[in-house]
Amino acid sequence: MVYYIRLLKPPTFDQDENLHDKVRLRVVMAITTDLGDAFYPGELSIFIAIITAADMHRLGPVTWKPGARCLKFQINIHLRYLTALARLLFTCSDSLDVDSLVLGKVPDVISAWTDDFTGHKALFDDVVIRRFTLQRERGLDIFEKNGESIARHIWDAAIALAVWLLKHQEKVRQADGKRNCILELGAGCGLVGLVLASMSENQNCQLILTDVDDDSLKLARYNARLSRNAFNSVWQCCTLDWREPQKFSTDQHPTIIVASDCIYNADNIPDLVRTFSHLVRQSCESSKGSVTPKVIVSTKRRHPSEEMFFKLMTKAGFEQSDHDKVPLSDRWREKAGQDLDVVSIHIFTLPVQALS
């Protein structure tokens, strides 16, 4: 099970005439799961730093206690550390390392960064940044929403799929060396699509991030814009409603259609399968058979009803060409000798005979 350091509200700076050359930083945070339905069960040190382009100053640590659901604390900061553009970092890594996705292992506690700010009068936005290291020392910043809502946050299956894709790049590489066109369904913050874009060998893949939620699309668009210079991908963010996939059209021919943690709601599964079928057929027809997309799905099983998805994919003519499992790191469960949660990865194709 992955845990996330989550800022429940934007941090604030308070001035106190008794502090003279210091200000007080107030923080309210939690260490919780992607759905916010459980909290880190053990004791954990949280290291805090204020980081500028030229310097880093440690402010912590503070301690998360067993049984806690929230951690409120305040730290006094000297004004000299607030004269340049800076970010605050909250992490369980004493070395203040950025979370890595290229070690073949899912990080077990995801760090949190604030957006850039200057000075003690700064007002923080209601966003938090997840900063990841990718291949060849590339970095990826993913902005998501603060707070207790589970919407517009990164979920476990997205991180696990990103780790798996970076480890098994041959699974998504085009055999003829042509560029990929990636379409992500239910993209949310856009993590998986952007990781796929970073893997493009010729550095000019097409990326289409889709969602039905306007606020999610705003985040995905912002994250794609941030990464564009690094990955040199051509991207777009579009509304795609699974209930009406026929209303979605693109002049691109997706070679990879990907979705992470999208089958947890059984009511949406039939629409999702119809959307996969429509997009694959549309890509095959518009490319006159030169493109046969792969459908990649990652899921952290939450309900027995999710089995419906695989039955409906089979009924729609899809064949599962590959399957793998990614264990979710959990230092607490490992210490207690408990089994780890896993994310399942499934790759589907639609055979030519099913297209007729």
mmCIF file of C-alpha atoms in Angstrom:
data_model
loop_
_atom_site.group_PDB
_atom_site.id
_atom_site.type_symbol
_atom_site.label_atom_id
_atom_site.label_comp_id
_atom_site.label_asym_id
_atom_site.label_seq_id
_atom_site.Cartn_x
_atom_site.Cartn_y
_atom_site.Cartn_z
ATOM 1 C CA MET A 1 0.000 0.000 0.000
ATOM 2 C CA VAL A 2 1.357 3.384 -0.997
ATOM 3 C CA TYR A 3 0.997 6.307 1.405
ATOM 4 C CA TYR A 4 0.970 9.971 0.420
ATOM 5 C CA ILE A 5 2.073 12.971 2.439
ATOM 6 C CA ARG A 6 -0.984 15.132 1.942
ATOM 7 C CA LEU A 7 -1.334 18.793 2.858
ATOM 8 C CA LEU A 8 -4.897 19.093 4.124
ATOM 9 C CA LYS A 9 -4.832 22.860 3.609
ATOM 10 C CA PRO A 10 -2.286 25.303 2.163
ATOM 11 C CA PRO A 11 0.538 26.140 4.630
ATOM 12 C CA THR A 12 0.535 29.646 6.097
ATOM 13 C CA PHE A 13 3.101 32.108 7.428
ATOM 14 C CA ASP A 14 2.251 34.085 10.575
ATOM 15 C CA GLN A 15 4.152 37.083 11.833
ATOM 16 C CA ASP A 16 4.643 37.546 15.562
ATOM 17 C CA GLU A 17 6.198 40.687 16.989
ATOM 18 C CA ASN A 18 7.974 38.519 19.559
ATOM 19 C CA LEU A 19 9.788 36.579 16.837
ATOM 20 C CA HIS A 20 11.626 39.670 15.480
ATOM 21 C CA ASP A 21 13.567 38.261 12.489
ATOM 22 C CA LYS A 22 11.507 35.076 12.125
ATOM 23 C CA VAL A 23 8.080 33.998 10.941
ATOM 24 C CA ARG A 24 6.002 31.029 11.949
ATOM 25 C CA LEU A 25 5.122 28.351 9.393
ATOM 26 C CA ARG A 26 1.878 26.494 10.157
ATOM 27 C CA VAL A 27 1.154 23.146 8.506
ATOM 28 C CA VAL A 28 -1.742 20.682 8.621
ATOM 29 C CA MET A 29 -0.966 17.363 6.949
ATOM 30 C CA ALA A 30 -1.737 13.664 6.916
ATOM 31 C CA ILE A 31 -0.071 10.486 5.679
ATOM 32 C CA THR A 32 -2.851 8.618 3.978
ATOM 33 C CA THR A 33 -3.728 6.286 1.115
ATOM 34 C CA ASP A 34 -4.849 7.286 -2.372
ATOM 35 C CA LEU A 35 -8.517 6.977 -1.346
ATOM 36 C CA GLY A 36 -7.920 8.575 2.040
ATOM 37 C CA ASP A 37 -9.491 5.520 3.726
ATOM 38 C CA ALA A 38 -6.497 4.597 5.901
ATOM 39 C CA PHE A 39 -3.591 6.371 7.568
ATOM 40 C CA TYR A 40 0.015 5.368 8.048
ATOM 41 C CA PRO A 41 -0.156 2.990 11.031
ATOM 42 C CA GLY A 42 3.334 3.395 12.481
ATOM 43 C CA GLU A 43 5.695 6.088 13.656
ATOM 44 C CA LEU A 44 7.450 7.992 10.885
ATOM 45 C CA SER A 45 9.859 10.925 10.771
ATOM 46 C CA ILE A 46 8.902 13.643 8.297
ATOM 47 C CA PHE A 47 11.809 15.767 7.120
ATOM 48 C CA ILE A 48 11.065 19.319 6.043
ATOM 49 C CA ALA A 49 13.225 21.650 3.992
ATOM 50 C CA ILE A 50 12.987 25.011 2.282
ATOM 51 C CA ILE A 51 14.761 24.776 -1.073
ATOM 52 C CA THR A 52 15.900 27.528 -3.437
ATOM 53 C CA ALA A 53 17.953 27.363 -6.628
ATOM 54 C CA ALA A 54 21.122 27.997 -4.628
ATOM 55 C CA ASP A 55 20.492 26.620 -1.164
ATOM 56 C CA MET A 56 18.631 24.154 1.034
ATOM 57 C CA HIS A 57 17.748 24.646 4.688
ATOM 58 C CA ARG A 58 16.354 21.866 6.876
ATOM 59 C CA LEU A 59 13.425 22.817 9.094
ATOM 60 C CA GLY A 60 12.377 19.497 10.641
ATOM 61 C CA PRO A 61 11.914 16.767 11.361
ATOM 62 C CA VAL A 62 8.495 16.247 12.891
ATOM 63 C CA THR A 63 7.055 12.896 13.946
ATOM 64 C CA TRP A 64 3.930 11.155 12.725
ATOM 65 C CA LYS A 65 2.544 9.020 15.566
ATOM 66 C CA PRO A 66 0.757 5.627 15.350
ATOM 67 C CA GLY A 67 -3.018 6.061 15.261
ATOM 68 C CA ALA A 68 -2.819 9.653 14.004
ATOM 69 C CA ARG A 69 -5.266 10.940 11.396
ATOM 70 C CA CYS A 70 -3.796 14.436 11.176
ATOM 71 C CA LEU A 71 -0.575 16.204 12.128
ATOM 72 C CA LYS A 72 -0.575 19.906 12.964
ATOM 73 C CA PHE A 73 2.690 21.669 13.674
ATOM 74 C CA GLN A 74 4.448 25.008 13.466
ATOM 75 C CA ILE A 75 8.078 25.864 12.766
ATOM 76 C CA ASN A 76 9.863 29.196 13.131
ATOM 77 C CA ILE A 77 11.848 30.219 10.019
ATOM 78 C CA HIS A 78 14.457 32.947 9.788
ATOM 79 C CA LEU A 79 13.543 35.627 7.258
ATOM 80 C CA ARG A 80 16.859 35.255 5.450
ATOM 81 C CA TYR A 81 15.657 31.913 4.066
ATOM 82 C CA LEU A 82 12.655 33.594 2.451
ATOM 83 C CA THR A 83 14.345 36.189 0.251
ATOM 84 C CA ALA A 84 14.560 34.041 -2.910
ATOM 85 C CA LEU A 85 12.109 31.950 -4.911
ATOM 86 C CA ALA A 86 11.637 28.776 -2.881
ATOM 87 C CA ARG A 87 9.642 25.602 -2.364
ATOM 88 C CA LEU A 88 8.841 23.635 0.788
ATOM 89 C CA LEU A 89 9.518 19.886 0.789
ATOM 90 C CA PHE A 90 7.890 17.317 3.081
ATOM 91 C CA THR A 91 9.446 13.842 2.816
ATOM 92 C CA CYS A 92 10.271 10.704 4.780
ATOM 93 C CA SER A 93 13.707 10.594 3.099
ATOM 94 C CA ASP A 94 16.441 11.874 5.399
ATOM 95 C CA SER A 95 18.587 12.503 2.313
ATOM 96 C CA LEU A 96 15.753 14.608 0.788
ATOM 97 C CA ASP A 97 15.913 12.528 -2.399
ATOM 98 C CA VAL A 98 13.259 12.911 -5.076
ATOM 99 C CA ASP A 99 10.914 9.897 -5.399
ATOM 100 C CA SER A 100 12.281 7.606 -8.119
ATOM 101 C CA LEU A 101 10.187 5.619 -10.598
ATOM 102 C CA VAL A 102 13.137 3.934 -12.319
ATOM 103 C CA LEU A 103 14.316 1.519 -9.638
ATOM 104 C CA GLY A 104 11.658 -1.057 -10.509
ATOM 105 C CA LYS A 105 10.023 -0.481 -7.120
ATOM 106 C CA VAL A 106 7.060 1.682 -6.179
ATOM 107 C CA PRO A 107 7.947 4.310 -3.521
ATOM 108 C CA ASP A 108 6.060 3.537 -0.321
ATOM 109 C CA VAL A 109 5.609 7.106 0.978
ATOM 110 C CA ILE A 110 5.252 9.818 -1.662
ATOM 111 C CA SER A 111 6.776 13.197 -0.820
ATOM 112 C CA ALA A 112 4.978 16.533 -1.161
ATOM 113 C CA TRP A 113 6.305 19.867 -2.472
ATOM 114 C CA THR A 114 4.637 23.254 -2.456
ATOM 115 C CA ASP A 115 4.575 25.468 -5.499
ATOM 116 C CA ASP A 116 7.143 28.273 -5.813
ATOM 117 C CA PHE A 117 6.749 31.197 -3.433
ATOM 118 C CA THR A 118 8.715 34.290 -2.430
ATOM 119 C CA GLY A 119 8.743 35.964 0.967
ATOM 120 C CA HIS A 120 6.858 35.453 4.196
ATOM 121 C CA LYS A 121 3.724 37.155 2.879
ATOM 122 C CA ALA A 122 3.239 34.504 0.211
ATOM 123 C CA LEU A 123 -0.160 32.843 -0.145
ATOM 124 C CA PHE A 124 0.121 29.183 -1.131
ATOM 125 C CA ASP A 125 -2.120 27.774 -3.831
ATOM 126 C CA ASP A 126 -4.349 24.757 -3.129
ATOM 127 C CA VAL A 127 -1.987 22.447 -5.020
ATOM 128 C CA VAL A 128 0.791 20.096 -4.055
ATOM 129 C CA ILE A 129 3.553 18.816 -6.326
ATOM 130 C CA ARG A 130 4.683 15.195 -6.655
ATOM 131 C CA ARG A 131 8.218 15.238 -8.015
ATOM 132 C CA PHE A 132 9.549 12.064 -9.659
ATOM 133 C CA THR A 133 12.853 10.987 -11.196
ATOM 134 C CA LEU A 134 12.527 9.218 -14.541
ATOM 135 C CA GLN A 135 15.068 7.699 -16.894
ATOM 136 C CA ARG A 136 18.283 9.449 -17.903
ATOM 137 C CA GLU A 137 17.966 11.782 -14.885
ATOM 138 C CA ARG A 138 14.848 13.392 -16.273
ATOM 139 C CA GLY A 139 12.395 14.740 -13.762
ATOM 140 C CA LEU A 140 8.635 15.019 -13.836
ATOM 141 C CA ASP A 141 6.570 17.390 -11.688
ATOM 142 C CA ILE A 142 2.911 16.466 -11.264
ATOM 143 C CA PHE A 143 0.625 19.062 -9.735
ATOM 144 C CA GLU A 144 -2.404 17.731 -7.865
ATOM 145 C CA LYS A 145 -4.996 19.218 -5.536
ATOM 146 C CA ASN A 146 -4.532 19.709 -1.793
ATOM 147 C CA GLY A 147 -7.152 18.583 0.666
ATOM 148 C CA GLU A 148 -9.051 15.479 1.670
ATOM 149 C CA SER A 149 -10.961 14.847 -1.569
ATOM 150 C CA ILE A 150 -9.831 11.787 -3.557
ATOM 151 C CA ALA A 151 -10.459 13.565 -6.862
ATOM 152 C CA ARG A 152 -7.594 15.053 -8.866
ATOM 153 C CA HIS A 153 -4.962 13.086 -6.952
ATOM 154 C CA ILE A 154 -2.511 10.434 -8.122
ATOM 155 C CA TRP A 155 -3.685 6.901 -7.332
ATOM 156 C CA ASP A 156 -1.603 3.773 -6.646
ATOM 157 C CA ALA A 157 -2.342 2.041 -9.951
ATOM 158 C CA ALA A 158 -0.990 5.034 -11.903
ATOM 159 C CA ILE A 159 2.326 5.049 -10.022
ATOM 160 C CA ALA A 160 2.655 1.263 -10.316
ATOM 161 C CA LEU A 161 1.937 1.376 -14.060
ATOM 162 C CA ALA A 162 4.487 4.190 -14.506
ATOM 163 C CA VAL A 163 7.139 2.090 -12.713
ATOM 164 C CA TRP A 164 6.249 -0.972 -14.811
ATOM 165 C CA LEU A 165 6.341 0.930 -18.106
ATOM 166 C CA LEU A 166 9.769 2.413 -17.371
ATOM 167 C CA LYS A 167 11.055 -1.079 -16.577
ATOM 168 C CA HIS A 168 9.459 -2.750 -19.622
ATOM 169 C CA GLN A 169 9.782 -0.156 -22.362
ATOM 170 C CA GLU A 170 10.011 -2.832 -25.038
ATOM 171 C CA LYS A 171 6.321 -3.604 -24.399
ATOM 172 C CA VAL A 172 5.248 -0.248 -25.832
ATOM 173 C CA ARG A 173 7.972 0.419 -28.401
ATOM 174 C CA GLN A 174 6.847 0.466 -32.021
ATOM 175 C CA ALA A 175 8.435 -2.390 -33.975
ATOM 176 C CA ASP A 176 8.910 -0.236 -37.077
ATOM 177 C CA GLY A 177 10.557 2.565 -35.113
ATOM 178 C CA LYS A 178 7.668 4.952 -35.767
ATOM 179 C CA ARG A 179 6.509 7.344 -33.094
ATOM 180 C CA ASN A 180 3.786 6.426 -30.658
ATOM 181 C CA CYS A 181 0.485 8.194 -30.323
ATOM 182 C CA ILE A 182 -0.647 7.776 -26.715
ATOM 183 C CA LEU A 183 -4.220 8.280 -25.544
ATOM 184 C CA GLU A 184 -4.951 8.152 -21.812
ATOM 185 C CA LEU A 185 -8.492 7.639 -20.526
ATOM 186 C CA GLY A 186 -9.478 9.070 -17.137
ATOM 187 C CA ALA A 187 -6.123 10.810 -17.132
ATOM 188 C CA GLY A 188 -6.651 12.837 -13.974
ATOM 189 C CA CYS A 189 -3.311 14.548 -13.372
ATOM 190 C CA GLY A 190 -1.825 12.878 -16.476
ATOM 191 C CA LEU A 191 0.995 10.920 -14.802
ATOM 192 C CA VAL A 192 0.867 7.750 -16.924
ATOM 193 C CA GLY A 193 0.544 9.530 -20.263
ATOM 194 C CA LEU A 194 3.414 11.883 -19.435
ATOM 195 C CA VAL A 195 5.667 9.003 -18.346
ATOM 196 C CA LEU A 196 4.921 7.255 -21.655
ATOM 197 C CA ALA A 197 5.756 10.471 -23.499
ATOM 198 C CA SER A 198 9.103 10.648 -21.697
ATOM 199 C CA MET A 199 10.001 7.204 -23.065
ATOM 200 C CA SER A 200 9.655 8.182 -26.729
ATOM 201 C CA GLU A 201 12.969 7.386 -28.404
ATOM 202 C CA ASN A 202 12.612 9.949 -31.160
ATOM 203 C CA GLN A 203 11.322 12.582 -28.729
ATOM 204 C CA ASN A 204 8.261 13.617 -30.711
ATOM 205 C CA CYS A 205 5.392 11.365 -29.714
ATOM 206 C CA GLN A 206 1.762 12.417 -29.835
ATOM 207 C CA LEU A 207 -0.012 12.559 -26.464
ATOM 208 C CA ILE A 208 -3.775 12.882 -25.907
ATOM 209 C CA LEU A 209 -4.921 13.202 -22.290
ATOM 210 C CA THR A 210 -8.666 12.764 -21.777
ATOM 211 C CA ASP A 211 -11.078 13.020 -18.872
ATOM 212 C CA VAL A 212 -14.698 13.990 -18.287
ATOM 213 C CA ASP A 213 -13.898 16.267 -15.334
ATOM 214 C CA ASP A 214 -13.005 19.848 -16.313
ATOM 215 C CA ASP A 215 -10.856 20.474 -13.229
ATOM 216 C CA SER A 216 -8.868 17.290 -13.893
ATOM 217 C CA LEU A 217 -8.290 18.438 -17.473
ATOM 218 C CA LYS A 218 -6.990 21.775 -16.193
ATOM 219 C CA LEU A 219 -4.431 19.947 -14.046
ATOM 220 C CA ALA A 220 -3.491 17.576 -16.868
ATOM 221 C CA ARG A 221 -3.085 20.506 -19.248
ATOM 222 C CA TYR A 222 -0.872 22.347 -16.777
ATOM 223 C CA ASN A 223 1.286 19.266 -16.138
ATOM 224 C CA ALA A 224 1.615 18.588 -19.861
ATOM 225 C CA ARG A 225 2.628 22.181 -20.493
ATOM 226 C CA LEU A 226 5.321 21.932 -17.798
ATOM 227 C CA SER A 227 6.795 18.756 -19.280
ATOM 228 C CA ARG A 228 6.565 19.739 -22.939
ATOM 229 C CA ASN A 229 10.040 21.253 -23.141
ATOM 230 C CA ALA A 230 11.602 18.249 -21.434
ATOM 231 C CA PHE A 231 9.856 15.566 -23.499
ATOM 232 C CA ASN A 232 9.218 17.479 -26.740
ATOM 233 C CA SER A 233 5.895 15.739 -27.229
ATOM 234 C CA VAL A 234 2.936 17.162 -29.127
ATOM 235 C CA TRP A 235 0.026 17.024 -26.719
ATOM 236 C CA GLN A 236 -3.609 17.910 -26.317
ATOM 237 C CA CYS A 237 -6.169 17.595 -23.521
ATOM 238 C CA CYS A 238 -9.718 16.683 -24.487
ATOM 239 C CA THR A 239 -13.056 15.864 -22.908
ATOM 240 C CA LEU A 240 -14.041 12.239 -23.456
ATOM 241 C CA ASP A 241 -17.260 10.954 -21.918
ATOM 242 C CA TRP A 242 -17.311 7.141 -21.861
ATOM 243 C CA ARG A 243 -21.096 7.228 -22.127
ATOM 244 C CA GLU A 244 -20.787 8.844 -25.565
ATOM 245 C CA PRO A 245 -17.437 7.772 -27.060
ATOM 246 C CA GLN A 246 -18.755 8.309 -30.586
ATOM 247 C CA LYS A 247 -18.707 12.061 -29.941
ATOM 248 C CA PHE A 248 -14.928 11.946 -29.517
ATOM 249 C CA SER A 249 -12.813 12.170 -32.632
ATOM 250 C CA THR A 250 -9.182 12.881 -33.379
ATOM 251 C CA ASP A 251 -7.149 13.124 -36.550
ATOM 252 C CA GLN A 252 -4.416 11.120 -34.790
ATOM 253 C CA HIS A 253 -4.141 7.323 -34.798
ATOM 254 C CA PRO A 254 -3.507 6.142 -31.222
ATOM 255 C CA THR A 255 -1.044 3.271 -30.975
ATOM 256 C CA ILE A 256 -1.409 2.954 -27.198
ATOM 257 C CA ILE A 257 -4.614 3.486 -25.206
ATOM 258 C CA VAL A 258 -4.013 3.427 -21.478
ATOM 259 C CA ALA A 259 -6.143 3.636 -18.335
ATOM 260 C CA SER A 260 -5.193 3.257 -14.680
ATOM 261 C CA ASP A 261 -7.576 2.512 -11.798
ATOM 262 C CA CYS A 262 -10.651 3.048 -13.979
ATOM 263 C CA ILE A 263 -12.686 -0.111 -13.235
ATOM 264 C CA TYR A 264 -13.361 0.390 -9.519
ATOM 265 C CA ASN A 265 -16.906 1.618 -10.266
ATOM 266 C CA ALA A 266 -18.864 -1.287 -11.754
ATOM 267 C CA ASP A 267 -21.501 1.078 -13.172
ATOM 268 C CA ASN A 268 -18.883 2.593 -15.494
ATOM 269 C CA ILE A 269 -17.354 -0.664 -16.734
ATOM 270 C CA PRO A 270 -19.694 -1.302 -19.731
ATOM 271 C CA ASP A 271 -19.156 2.265 -20.958
ATOM 272 C CA LEU A 272 -15.375 1.930 -20.541
ATOM 273 C CA VAL A 273 -15.292 -1.286 -22.585
ATOM 274 C CA ARG A 274 -17.403 0.313 -25.326
ATOM 275 C CA THR A 275 -15.003 3.279 -25.307
ATOM 276 C CA PHE A 276 -11.978 1.015 -25.708
ATOM 277 C CA SER A 277 -13.705 -0.795 -28.572
ATOM 278 C CA HIS A 278 -14.720 2.442 -30.295
ATOM 279 C CA LEU A 279 -11.237 3.995 -30.017
ATOM 280 C CA VAL A 280 -9.441 0.883 -31.275
ATOM 281 C CA ARG A 281 -11.786 0.474 -34.226
ATOM 282 C CA GLN A 282 -11.646 4.191 -35.026
ATOM 283 C CA SER A 283 -7.830 4.135 -35.048
ATOM 284 C CA CYS A 284 -7.706 1.013 -37.227
ATOM 285 C CA GLU A 285 -10.234 2.374 -39.713
ATOM 286 C CA SER A 286 -8.799 5.881 -39.974
ATOM 287 C CA SER A 287 -5.276 4.507 -40.452
ATOM 288 C CA LYS A 288 -6.583 1.986 -43.028
ATOM 289 C CA GLY A 289 -5.301 -0.902 -40.961
ATOM 290 C CA SER A 290 -1.749 0.370 -40.488
ATOM 291 C CA VAL A 291 -2.298 0.888 -36.735
ATOM 292 C CA THR A 292 -3.630 -1.701 -34.289
ATOM 293 C CA PRO A 293 -3.587 -0.071 -30.854
ATOM 294 C CA LYS A 294 -2.592 -1.804 -27.642
ATOM 295 C CA VAL A 295 -4.882 -1.262 -24.673
ATOM 296 C CA ILE A 296 -3.013 -1.148 -21.348
ATOM 297 C CA VAL A 297 -4.976 -1.249 -18.115
ATOM 298 C CA SER A 298 -3.681 -1.169 -14.540
ATOM 299 C CA THR A 299 -5.922 -1.943 -11.628
ATOM 300 C CA LYS A 300 -5.684 -2.331 -7.886
ATOM 301 C CA ARG A 301 -8.532 -4.716 -7.198
ATOM 302 C CA ARG A 302 -10.972 -3.169 -4.745
ATOM 303 C CA HIS A 303 -14.255 -5.023 -5.419
ATOM 304 C CA PRO A 304 -15.224 -8.475 -6.817
ATOM 305 C CA SER A 305 -17.479 -6.644 -9.293
ATOM 306 C CA GLU A 306 -14.366 -5.519 -11.200
ATOM 307 C CA GLU A 307 -14.201 -9.013 -12.723
ATOM 308 C CA MET A 308 -17.014 -7.851 -15.013
ATOM 309 C CA PHE A 309 -14.491 -5.750 -16.914
ATOM 310 C CA PHE A 310 -12.485 -8.745 -18.102
ATOM 311 C CA LYS A 311 -15.601 -10.670 -19.105
ATOM 312 C CA LEU A 312 -16.895 -7.731 -21.141
ATOM 313 C CA MET A 313 -13.495 -7.190 -22.802
ATOM 314 C CA THR A 314 -13.538 -10.840 -23.906
ATOM 315 C CA LYS A 315 -17.117 -10.482 -25.125
ATOM 316 C CA ALA A 316 -16.080 -7.408 -27.141
ATOM 317 C CA GLY A 317 -13.448 -9.489 -28.934
ATOM 318 C CA PHE A 318 -10.332 -8.339 -27.067
ATOM 319 C CA GLU A 319 -7.555 -10.788 -26.309
ATOM 320 C CA GLN A 320 -5.195 -10.379 -23.373
ATOM 321 C CA SER A 321 -1.675 -10.539 -24.784
ATOM 322 C CA ASP A 322 0.252 -9.866 -21.587
ATOM 323 C CA HIS A 323 -0.252 -9.741 -17.835
ATOM 324 C CA ASP A 324 1.967 -8.805 -14.914
ATOM 325 C CA LYS A 325 1.800 -7.763 -11.275
ATOM 326 C CA VAL A 326 3.563 -4.932 -9.456
ATOM 327 C CA PRO A 327 3.854 -5.226 -5.649
ATOM 328 C CA LEU A 328 3.278 -2.006 -3.732
ATOM 329 C CA SER A 329 6.081 -1.273 -1.287
ATOM 330 C CA ASP A 330 4.977 -0.951 2.319
ATOM 331 C CA ARG A 331 7.658 -0.801 5.009
ATOM 332 C CA TRP A 332 5.018 -1.278 7.707
ATOM 333 C CA ARG A 333 3.592 -4.484 6.208
ATOM 334 C CA GLU A 334 7.054 -5.807 5.405
ATOM 335 C CA LYS A 335 8.103 -5.253 9.016
ATOM 336 C CA ALA A 336 4.963 -7.031 10.244
ATOM 337 C CA GLY A 337 5.437 -9.915 7.775
ATOM 338 C CA GLN A 338 2.154 -9.177 5.999
ATOM 339 C CA ASP A 339 1.418 -9.681 2.299
ATOM 340 C CA LEU A 340 1.866 -6.656 0.055
ATOM 341 C CA ASP A 341 -0.919 -5.191 -2.075
ATOM 342 C CA VAL A 342 -0.386 -5.576 -5.818
ATOM 343 C CA VAL A 343 -1.396 -3.699 -8.940
ATOM 344 C CA SER A 344 -2.244 -5.845 -11.958
ATOM 345 C CA ILE A 345 -1.137 -4.798 -15.448
ATOM 346 C CA HIS A 346 -3.101 -6.078 -18.458
ATOM 347 C CA ILE A 347 -2.372 -5.574 -22.163
ATOM 348 C CA PHE A 348 -5.187 -6.221 -24.642
ATOM 349 C CA THR A 349 -5.336 -6.285 -28.427
ATOM 350 C CA LEU A 350 -8.271 -6.582 -30.797
ATOM 351 C CA PRO A 351 -7.516 -9.224 -33.456
ATOM 352 C CA VAL A 352 -8.135 -8.383 -37.105
ATOM 353 C CA GLN A 353 -10.988 -10.890 -37.347
ATOM 354 C CA ALA A 354 -12.802 -9.112 -34.503
ATOM 355 C CA LEU A 355 -12.705 -5.843 -36.455
ATOM 356 C CA SER A 356 -14.837 -7.116 -39.299
#
